[in-house]
JSON list of C-alpha atoms in Angstrom, two decimals:
[
{"chain": "A", "resi": 1, "resn": "MET", "atom": "CA", "xyz": [-72.52, 79.55, -0.62]},
{"chain": "A", "resi": 2, "resn": "LYS", "atom": "CA", "xyz": [-70.12, 77.07, -2.19]},
{"chain": "A", "resi": 3, "resn": "TYR", "atom": "CA", "xyz": [-67.25, 77.41, 0.17]},
{"chain": "A", "resi": 4, "resn": "PHE", "atom": "CA", "xyz": [-69.76, 77.48, 3.44]},
{"chain": "A", "resi": 5, "resn": "ASN", "atom": "CA", "xyz": [-70.85, 74.21, 2.38]},
{"chain": "A", "resi": 6, "resn": "LYS", "atom": "CA", "xyz": [-67.06, 72.74, 2.50]},
{"chain": "A", "resi": 7, "resn": "THR", "atom": "CA", "xyz": [-66.22, 74.19, 6.08]},
{"chain": "A", "resi": 8, "resn": "ARG", "atom": "CA", "xyz": [-69.40, 73.18, 7.56]},
{"chain": "A", "resi": 9, "resn": "THR", "atom": "CA", "xyz": [-69.22, 70.20, 10.38]},
{"chain": "A", "resi": 10, "resn": "ILE", "atom": "CA", "xyz": [-70.84, 66.98, 10.03]},
{"chain": "A", "resi": 11, "resn": "GLU", "atom": "CA", "xyz": [-72.80, 67.92, 13.61]},
{"chain": "A", "resi": 12, "resn": "GLN", "atom": "CA", "xyz": [-74.13, 71.19, 11.64]},
{"chain": "A", "resi": 13, "resn": "LYS", "atom": "CA", "xyz": [-75.47, 69.21, 9.24]},
{"chain": "A", "resi": 14, "resn": "ILE", "atom": "CA", "xyz": [-76.87, 66.54, 11.17]},
{"chain": "A", "resi": 15, "resn": "THR", "atom": "CA", "xyz": [-78.45, 69.66, 13.61]},
{"chain": "A", "resi": 16, "resn": "ASP", "atom": "CA", "xyz": [-80.05, 71.00, 10.24]},
{"chain": "A", "resi": 17, "resn": "ARG", "atom": "CA", "xyz": [-81.37, 67.99, 9.34]},
{"chain": "A", "resi": 18, "resn": "GLU", "atom": "CA", "xyz": [-83.12, 67.44, 12.77]},
{"chain": "A", "resi": 19, "resn": "ILE", "atom": "CA", "xyz": [-84.39, 71.31, 12.77]},
{"chain": "A", "resi": 20, "resn": "LEU", "atom": "CA", "xyz": [-85.45, 70.65, 8.98]},
{"chain": "A", "resi": 21, "resn": "LYS", "atom": "CA", "xyz": [-87.38, 67.35, 9.94]},
{"chain": "A", "resi": 22, "resn": "HIS", "atom": "CA", "xyz": [-89.21, 69.17, 13.56]},
{"chain": "A", "resi": 23, "resn": "LEU", "atom": "CA", "xyz": [-90.19, 72.21, 11.62]},
{"chain": "A", "resi": 24, "resn": "LYS", "atom": "CA", "xyz": [-92.16, 69.61, 8.65]},
{"chain": "A", "resi": 25, "resn": "GLN", "atom": "CA", "xyz": [-93.85, 68.48, 11.72]},
{"chain": "A", "resi": 26, "resn": "GLN", "atom": "CA", "xyz": [-95.02, 71.15, 12.22]},
{"chain": "A", "resi": 27, "resn": "SER", "atom": "CA", "xyz": [-95.86, 72.29, 9.70]},
{"chain": "A", "resi": 28, "resn": "ASP", "atom": "CA", "xyz": [-97.64, 69.37, 8.91]},
{"chain": "A", "resi": 29, "resn": "LEU", "atom": "CA", "xyz": [-99.85, 69.58, 12.47]},
{"chain": "A", "resi": 30, "resn": "LEU", "atom": "CA", "xyz": [-101.04, 72.99, 11.91]},
{"chain": "A", "resi": 31, "resn": "GLY", "atom": "CA", "xyz": [-101.87, 72.05, 8.23]},
{"chain": "A", "resi": 32, "resn": "GLU", "atom": "CA", "xyz": [-104.25, 70.03, 10.17]},
{"chain": "A", "resi": 33, "resn": "ILE", "atom": "CA", "xyz": [-105.05, 72.53, 12.75]},
{"chain": "A", "resi": 34, "resn": "LEU", "atom": "CA", "xyz": [-106.51, 74.78, 9.84]},
{"chain": "A", "resi": 35, "resn": "LYS", "atom": "CA", "xyz": [-108.65, 72.02, 8.33]},
{"chain": "A", "resi": 36, "resn": "VAL", "atom": "CA", "xyz": [-110.10, 71.30, 11.77]},
{"chain": "A", "resi": 37, "resn": "LEU", "atom": "CA", "xyz": [-110.78, 74.65, 12.00]},
{"chain": "A", "resi": 38, "resn": "LYS", "atom": "CA", "xyz": [-112.01, 75.41, 9.03]},
{"chain": "A", "resi": 39, "resn": "ASN", "atom": "CA", "xyz": [-114.58, 72.18, 8.96]},
{"chain": "A", "resi": 40, "resn": "SER", "atom": "CA", "xyz": [-116.19, 73.91, 12.26]}
]
């Protein structure tokens, strides 16, 4: 893992950050949907 991190490009790091951001948004959205479904 140590070596893997050193060989990653800036683009890969940015892409990973974007993916993580979108996944977090999706998780939050799913959480909201589940809350609404529970209450109905």
